[in-house]
GROMACS .gro file of C-alpha atoms in nm:
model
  266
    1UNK     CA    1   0.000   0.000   0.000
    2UNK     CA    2   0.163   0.366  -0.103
    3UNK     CA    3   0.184   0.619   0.141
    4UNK     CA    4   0.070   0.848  -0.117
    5UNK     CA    5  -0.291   0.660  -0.032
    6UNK     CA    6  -0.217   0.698   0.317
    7UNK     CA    7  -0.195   1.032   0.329
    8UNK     CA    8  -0.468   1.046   0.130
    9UNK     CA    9  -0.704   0.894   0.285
   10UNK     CA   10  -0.566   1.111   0.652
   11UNK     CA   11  -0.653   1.432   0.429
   12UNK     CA   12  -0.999   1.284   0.342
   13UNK     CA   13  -1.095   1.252   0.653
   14UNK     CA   14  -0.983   1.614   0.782
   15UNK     CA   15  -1.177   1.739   0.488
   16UNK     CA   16  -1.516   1.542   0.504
   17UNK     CA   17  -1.483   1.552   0.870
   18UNK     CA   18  -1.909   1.540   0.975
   19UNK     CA   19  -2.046   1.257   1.094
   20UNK     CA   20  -2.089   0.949   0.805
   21UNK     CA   21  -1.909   1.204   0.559
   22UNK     CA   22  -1.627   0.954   0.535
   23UNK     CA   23  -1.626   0.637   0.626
   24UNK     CA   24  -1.277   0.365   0.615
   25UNK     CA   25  -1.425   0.040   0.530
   26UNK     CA   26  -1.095  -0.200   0.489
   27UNK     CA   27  -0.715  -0.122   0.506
   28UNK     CA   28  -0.507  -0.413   0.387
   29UNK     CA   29  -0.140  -0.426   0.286
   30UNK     CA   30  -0.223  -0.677   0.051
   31UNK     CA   31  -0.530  -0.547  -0.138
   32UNK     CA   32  -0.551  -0.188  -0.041
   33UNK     CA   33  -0.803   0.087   0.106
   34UNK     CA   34  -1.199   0.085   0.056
   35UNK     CA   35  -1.343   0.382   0.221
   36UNK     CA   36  -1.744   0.581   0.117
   37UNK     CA   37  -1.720   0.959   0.076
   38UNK     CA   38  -2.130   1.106   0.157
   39UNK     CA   39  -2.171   1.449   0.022
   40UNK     CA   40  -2.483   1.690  -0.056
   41UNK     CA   41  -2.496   1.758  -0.455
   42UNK     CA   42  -2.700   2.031  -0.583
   43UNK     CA   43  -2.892   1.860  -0.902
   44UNK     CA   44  -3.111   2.010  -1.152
   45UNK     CA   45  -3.351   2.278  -1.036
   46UNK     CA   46  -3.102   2.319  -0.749
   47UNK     CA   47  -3.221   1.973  -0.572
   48UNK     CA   48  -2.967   1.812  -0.263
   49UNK     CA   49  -2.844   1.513  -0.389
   50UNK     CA   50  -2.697   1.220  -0.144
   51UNK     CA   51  -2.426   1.056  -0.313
   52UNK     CA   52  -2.276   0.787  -0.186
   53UNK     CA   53  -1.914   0.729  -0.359
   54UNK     CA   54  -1.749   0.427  -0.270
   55UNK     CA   55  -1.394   0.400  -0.344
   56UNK     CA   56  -1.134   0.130  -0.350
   57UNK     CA   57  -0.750   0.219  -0.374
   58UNK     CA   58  -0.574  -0.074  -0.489
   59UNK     CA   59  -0.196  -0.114  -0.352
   60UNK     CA   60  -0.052  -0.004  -0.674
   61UNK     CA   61  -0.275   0.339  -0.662
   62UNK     CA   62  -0.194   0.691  -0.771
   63UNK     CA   63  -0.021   0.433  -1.063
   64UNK     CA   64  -0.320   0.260  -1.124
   65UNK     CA   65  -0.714   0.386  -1.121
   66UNK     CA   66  -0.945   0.311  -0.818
   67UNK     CA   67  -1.240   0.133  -0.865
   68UNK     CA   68  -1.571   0.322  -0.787
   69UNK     CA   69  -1.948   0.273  -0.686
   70UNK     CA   70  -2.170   0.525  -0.717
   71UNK     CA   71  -2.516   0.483  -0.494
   72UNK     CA   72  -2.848   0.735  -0.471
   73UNK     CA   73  -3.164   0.690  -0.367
   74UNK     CA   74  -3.244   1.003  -0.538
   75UNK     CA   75  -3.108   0.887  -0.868
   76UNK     CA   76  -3.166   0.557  -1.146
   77UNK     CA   77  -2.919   0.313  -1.133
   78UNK     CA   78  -2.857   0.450  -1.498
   79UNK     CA   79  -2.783   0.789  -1.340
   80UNK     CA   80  -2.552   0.613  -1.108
   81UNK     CA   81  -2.368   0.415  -1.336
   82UNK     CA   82  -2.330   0.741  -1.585
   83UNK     CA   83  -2.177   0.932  -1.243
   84UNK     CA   84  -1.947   0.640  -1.187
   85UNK     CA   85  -1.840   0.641  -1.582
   86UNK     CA   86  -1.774   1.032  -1.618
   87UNK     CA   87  -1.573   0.978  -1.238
   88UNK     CA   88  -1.333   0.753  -1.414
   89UNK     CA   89  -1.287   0.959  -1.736
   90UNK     CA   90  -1.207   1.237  -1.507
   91UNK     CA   91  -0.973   0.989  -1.288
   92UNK     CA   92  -0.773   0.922  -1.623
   93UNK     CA   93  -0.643   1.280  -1.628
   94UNK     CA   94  -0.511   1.288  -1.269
   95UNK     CA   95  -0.305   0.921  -1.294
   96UNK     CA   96  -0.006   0.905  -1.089
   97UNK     CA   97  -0.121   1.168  -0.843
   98UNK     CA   98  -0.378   1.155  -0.534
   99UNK     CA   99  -0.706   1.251  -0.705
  100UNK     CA  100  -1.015   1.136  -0.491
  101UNK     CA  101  -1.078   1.481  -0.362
  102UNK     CA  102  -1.043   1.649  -0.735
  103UNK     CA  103  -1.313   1.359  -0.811
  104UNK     CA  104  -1.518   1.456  -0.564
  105UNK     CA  105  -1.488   1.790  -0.606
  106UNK     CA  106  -1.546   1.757  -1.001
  107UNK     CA  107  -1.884   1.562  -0.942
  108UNK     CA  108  -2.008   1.829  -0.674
  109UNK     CA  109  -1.979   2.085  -1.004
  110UNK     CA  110  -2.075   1.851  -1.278
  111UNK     CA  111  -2.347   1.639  -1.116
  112UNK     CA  112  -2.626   1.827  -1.307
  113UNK     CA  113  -2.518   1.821  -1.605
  114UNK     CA  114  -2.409   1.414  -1.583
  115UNK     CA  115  -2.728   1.361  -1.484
  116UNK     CA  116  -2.935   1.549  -1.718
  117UNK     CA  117  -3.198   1.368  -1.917
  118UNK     CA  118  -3.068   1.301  -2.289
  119UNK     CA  119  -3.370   1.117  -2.412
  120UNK     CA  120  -3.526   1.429  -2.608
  121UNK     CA  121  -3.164   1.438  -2.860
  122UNK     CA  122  -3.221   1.068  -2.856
  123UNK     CA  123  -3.408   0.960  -3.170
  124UNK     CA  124  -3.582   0.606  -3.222
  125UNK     CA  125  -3.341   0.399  -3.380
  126UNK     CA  126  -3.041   0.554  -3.114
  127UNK     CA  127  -3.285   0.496  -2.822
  128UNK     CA  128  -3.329   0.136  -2.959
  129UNK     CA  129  -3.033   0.016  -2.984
  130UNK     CA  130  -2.907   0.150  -2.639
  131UNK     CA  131  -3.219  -0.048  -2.537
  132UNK     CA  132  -3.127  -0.337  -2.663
  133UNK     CA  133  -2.757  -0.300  -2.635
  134UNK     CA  134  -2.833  -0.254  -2.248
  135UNK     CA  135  -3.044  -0.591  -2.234
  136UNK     CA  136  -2.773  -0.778  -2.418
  137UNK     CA  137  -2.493  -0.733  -2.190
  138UNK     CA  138  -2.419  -0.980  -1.886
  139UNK     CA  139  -2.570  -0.896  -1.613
  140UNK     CA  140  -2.453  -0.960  -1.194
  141UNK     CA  141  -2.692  -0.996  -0.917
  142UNK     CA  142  -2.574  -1.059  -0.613
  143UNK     CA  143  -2.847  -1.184  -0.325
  144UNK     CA  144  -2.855  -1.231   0.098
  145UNK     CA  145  -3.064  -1.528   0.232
  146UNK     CA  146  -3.159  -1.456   0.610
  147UNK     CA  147  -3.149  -1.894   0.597
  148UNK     CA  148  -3.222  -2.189   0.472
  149UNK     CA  149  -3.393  -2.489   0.674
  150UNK     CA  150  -3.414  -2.728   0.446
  151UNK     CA  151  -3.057  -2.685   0.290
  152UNK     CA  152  -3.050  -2.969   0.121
  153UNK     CA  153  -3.340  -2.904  -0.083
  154UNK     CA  154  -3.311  -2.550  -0.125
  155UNK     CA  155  -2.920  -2.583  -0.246
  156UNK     CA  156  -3.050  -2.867  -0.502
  157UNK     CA  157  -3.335  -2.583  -0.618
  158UNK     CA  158  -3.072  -2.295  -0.676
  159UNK     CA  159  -2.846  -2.546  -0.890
  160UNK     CA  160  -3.149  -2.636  -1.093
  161UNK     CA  161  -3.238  -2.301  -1.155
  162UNK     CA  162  -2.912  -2.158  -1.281
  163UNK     CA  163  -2.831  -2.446  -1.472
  164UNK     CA  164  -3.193  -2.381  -1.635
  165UNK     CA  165  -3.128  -2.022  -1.675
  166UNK     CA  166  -2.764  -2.084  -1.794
  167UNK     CA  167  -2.666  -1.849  -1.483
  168UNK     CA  168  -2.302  -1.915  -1.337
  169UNK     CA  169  -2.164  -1.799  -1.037
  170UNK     CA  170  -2.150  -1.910  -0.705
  171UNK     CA  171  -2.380  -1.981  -0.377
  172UNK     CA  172  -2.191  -1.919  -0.100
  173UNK     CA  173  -2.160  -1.992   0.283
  174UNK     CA  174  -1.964  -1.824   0.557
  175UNK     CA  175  -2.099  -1.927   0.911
  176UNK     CA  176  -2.480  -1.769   0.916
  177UNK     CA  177  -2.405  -1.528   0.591
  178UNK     CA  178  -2.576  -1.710   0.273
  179UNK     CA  179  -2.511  -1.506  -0.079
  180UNK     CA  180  -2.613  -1.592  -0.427
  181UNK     CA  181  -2.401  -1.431  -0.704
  182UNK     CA  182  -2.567  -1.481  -1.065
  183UNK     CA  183  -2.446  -1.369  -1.411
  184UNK     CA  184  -2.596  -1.397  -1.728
  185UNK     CA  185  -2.817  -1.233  -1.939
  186UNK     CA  186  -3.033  -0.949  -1.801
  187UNK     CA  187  -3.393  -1.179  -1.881
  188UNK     CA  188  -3.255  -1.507  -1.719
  189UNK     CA  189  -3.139  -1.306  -1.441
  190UNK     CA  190  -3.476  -1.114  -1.438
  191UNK     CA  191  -3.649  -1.521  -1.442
  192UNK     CA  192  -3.418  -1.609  -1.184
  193UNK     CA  193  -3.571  -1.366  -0.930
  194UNK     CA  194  -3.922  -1.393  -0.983
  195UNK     CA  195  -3.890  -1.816  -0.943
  196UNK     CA  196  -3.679  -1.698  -0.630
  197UNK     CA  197  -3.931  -1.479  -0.483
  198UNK     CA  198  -4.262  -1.709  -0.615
  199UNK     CA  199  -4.165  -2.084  -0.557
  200UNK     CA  200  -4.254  -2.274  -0.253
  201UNK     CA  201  -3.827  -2.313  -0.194
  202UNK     CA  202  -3.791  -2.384   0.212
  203UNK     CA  203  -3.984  -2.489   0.450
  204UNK     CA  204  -4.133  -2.289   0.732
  205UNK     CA  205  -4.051  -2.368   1.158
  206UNK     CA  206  -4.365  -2.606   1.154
  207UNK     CA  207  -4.220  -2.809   0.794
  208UNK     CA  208  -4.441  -2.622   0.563
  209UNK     CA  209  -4.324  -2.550   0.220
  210UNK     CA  210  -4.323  -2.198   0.201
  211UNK     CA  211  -4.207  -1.858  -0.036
  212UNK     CA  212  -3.874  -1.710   0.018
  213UNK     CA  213  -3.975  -1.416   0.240
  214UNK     CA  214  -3.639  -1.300   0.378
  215UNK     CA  215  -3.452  -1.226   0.045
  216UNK     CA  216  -3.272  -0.924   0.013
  217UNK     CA  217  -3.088  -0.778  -0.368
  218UNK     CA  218  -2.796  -0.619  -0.249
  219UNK     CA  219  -2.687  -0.525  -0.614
  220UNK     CA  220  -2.795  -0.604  -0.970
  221UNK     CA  221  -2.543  -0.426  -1.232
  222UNK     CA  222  -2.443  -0.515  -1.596
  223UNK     CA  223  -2.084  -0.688  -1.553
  224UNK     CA  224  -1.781  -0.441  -1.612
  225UNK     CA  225  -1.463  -0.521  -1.821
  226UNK     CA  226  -1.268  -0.553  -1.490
  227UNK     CA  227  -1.490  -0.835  -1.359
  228UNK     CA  228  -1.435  -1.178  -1.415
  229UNK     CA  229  -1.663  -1.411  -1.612
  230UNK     CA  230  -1.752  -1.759  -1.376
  231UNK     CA  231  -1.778  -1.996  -1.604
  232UNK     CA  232  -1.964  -2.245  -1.376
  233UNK     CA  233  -2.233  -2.226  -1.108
  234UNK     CA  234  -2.055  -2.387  -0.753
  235UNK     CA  235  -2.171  -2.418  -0.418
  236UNK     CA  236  -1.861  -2.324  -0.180
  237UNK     CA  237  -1.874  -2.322   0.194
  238UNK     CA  238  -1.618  -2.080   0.395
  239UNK     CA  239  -1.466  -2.091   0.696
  240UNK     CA  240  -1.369  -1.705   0.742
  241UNK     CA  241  -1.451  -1.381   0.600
  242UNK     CA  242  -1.119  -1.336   0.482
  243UNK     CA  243  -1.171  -1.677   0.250
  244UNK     CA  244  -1.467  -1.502   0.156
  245UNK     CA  245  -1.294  -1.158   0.073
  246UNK     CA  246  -1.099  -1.343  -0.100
  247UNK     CA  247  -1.345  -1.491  -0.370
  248UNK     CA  248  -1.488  -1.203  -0.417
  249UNK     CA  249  -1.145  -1.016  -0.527
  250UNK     CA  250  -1.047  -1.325  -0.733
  251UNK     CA  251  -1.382  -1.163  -0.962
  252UNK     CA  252  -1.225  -0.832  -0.909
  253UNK     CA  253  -1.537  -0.763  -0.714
  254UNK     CA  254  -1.341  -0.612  -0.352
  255UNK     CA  255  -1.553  -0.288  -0.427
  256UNK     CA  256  -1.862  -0.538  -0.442
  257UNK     CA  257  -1.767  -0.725  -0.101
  258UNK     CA  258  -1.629  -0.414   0.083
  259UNK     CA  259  -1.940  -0.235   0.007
  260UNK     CA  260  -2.229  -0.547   0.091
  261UNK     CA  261  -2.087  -0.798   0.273
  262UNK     CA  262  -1.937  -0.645   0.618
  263UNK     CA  263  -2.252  -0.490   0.676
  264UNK     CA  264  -2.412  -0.802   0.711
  265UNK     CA  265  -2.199  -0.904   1.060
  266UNK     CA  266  -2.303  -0.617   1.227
   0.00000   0.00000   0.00000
């Protein structure tokens, strides 16, 4: 890890300095610093914006670009992901030098016109093919099961339905955590949560067969070049969260983990 990012991340801290403003997720020698950066954004017709900007320094950074994640409630996940795009286009100019507060600083000046509405320059046959450009690409989904009774059962379900949906990925165990990660295309991942949230899966404390009730989506996004393509579905148990972690950043998906995952022990 540089001490460039080190000194960094100290400065960050003095700077967003108000409670939740800036928050230091994971420090690791090995894979680097995550840390979320909350700030106010005037939008369009001067509306406050929450952004959420989560950003992962890898150990290699000023050299090499962090990764980012851009959350709203306020805004689409399009808006979102076109924040997160024009971040990294911006990041490109300041390579080999600290940049996260020039990022943030760009996006508190820019946000309104990133997020401006371009449909009305759009016409048909452009707004089409975006469409079906956007439906096309792999897709991610990552899901939290609160449990499983019947594990058996349920596990044997899950396979059947990826395998059915030509979904790969991995269903994964670590003590009382349970995550599903799916890719494939956006329809089959679309199927894959409405036979999720529909079929009689588990059973209930009596033995019932009952609906998945306690399902949470902790992130559906189209897949990004730096993410790696599972070319199986597995089942994999874990005996730590590091073994975990370190699944996850096999995918080049530490932004992914730092930013669901912990949460979930508290």
């Amino acid at each position: 890890m540089s001490g460039q990012a080190l000194e960094e991340l100290s400065a960050l801290a003095a700077i967003y300095c108000e409670p939740d403003a800036c928050e230091v997720l994971a420090v690791s020698e090995t894979h680097g610093i995550t840390f979320r950066i909350q700030i106010n954004v005037k939008a369009l017709l001067d509306t406050d914006i929450l952004l959420k900007l989560l950003f992962h320094l890898p150990v290699n950074y000023p050299s090499t670009l962090p990764e980012i994640s851009v959350n709203s409630d306020q805004l689409t996940r399009a808006q979102c992901t076109d924040v997160k795009d024009k971040l990294l286009e911006e990041a490109k100019k300041h390579l080999s030098e600290p940049m996260v507060h020039e990022l943030v600083l760009w996006i508190q000046e820019n946000l309104k016109y990133v997020i401006k509405q371009p449909a009305t320059v759009y016409n048909e046959k452009t707004t089409l093919s975006k469409a079906e450009s956007t439906e096309d690409a792999i897709w991610m989904l990552l899901l939290h099961l609160d449990h499983m009774r019947a594990k058996a059962k349920y596990v044997k379900t899950v396979e059947k339905w990826a395998s059915d949906l030509r979904l790969t990925g991995r269903l994964m165990f670590m003590g009382k955590i349970i995550l599903i990660l799916l890719q494939g295309d956006r329809s089959n991942i679309k199927e894959y949560l409405i036979l999720q949230k529909t079929s009689k899966v588990d059973v209930d404390s009596s033995g019932k067969k009952c609906k998945e009730k306690m399902i949470s989506v902790l992130c559906e996004t189209k897949v990004q070049p730096q993410h790696k393509r599972f070319q199986m579905f597995e089942v994999k148990e874990y005996s730590t969260l590091d073994e975990l972690q370190k699944e996850f950043e096999a995918a080049g998906l530490a932004t992914l983990f730092s930013e669901f995952v912990p949460p979930l022990l508290k």
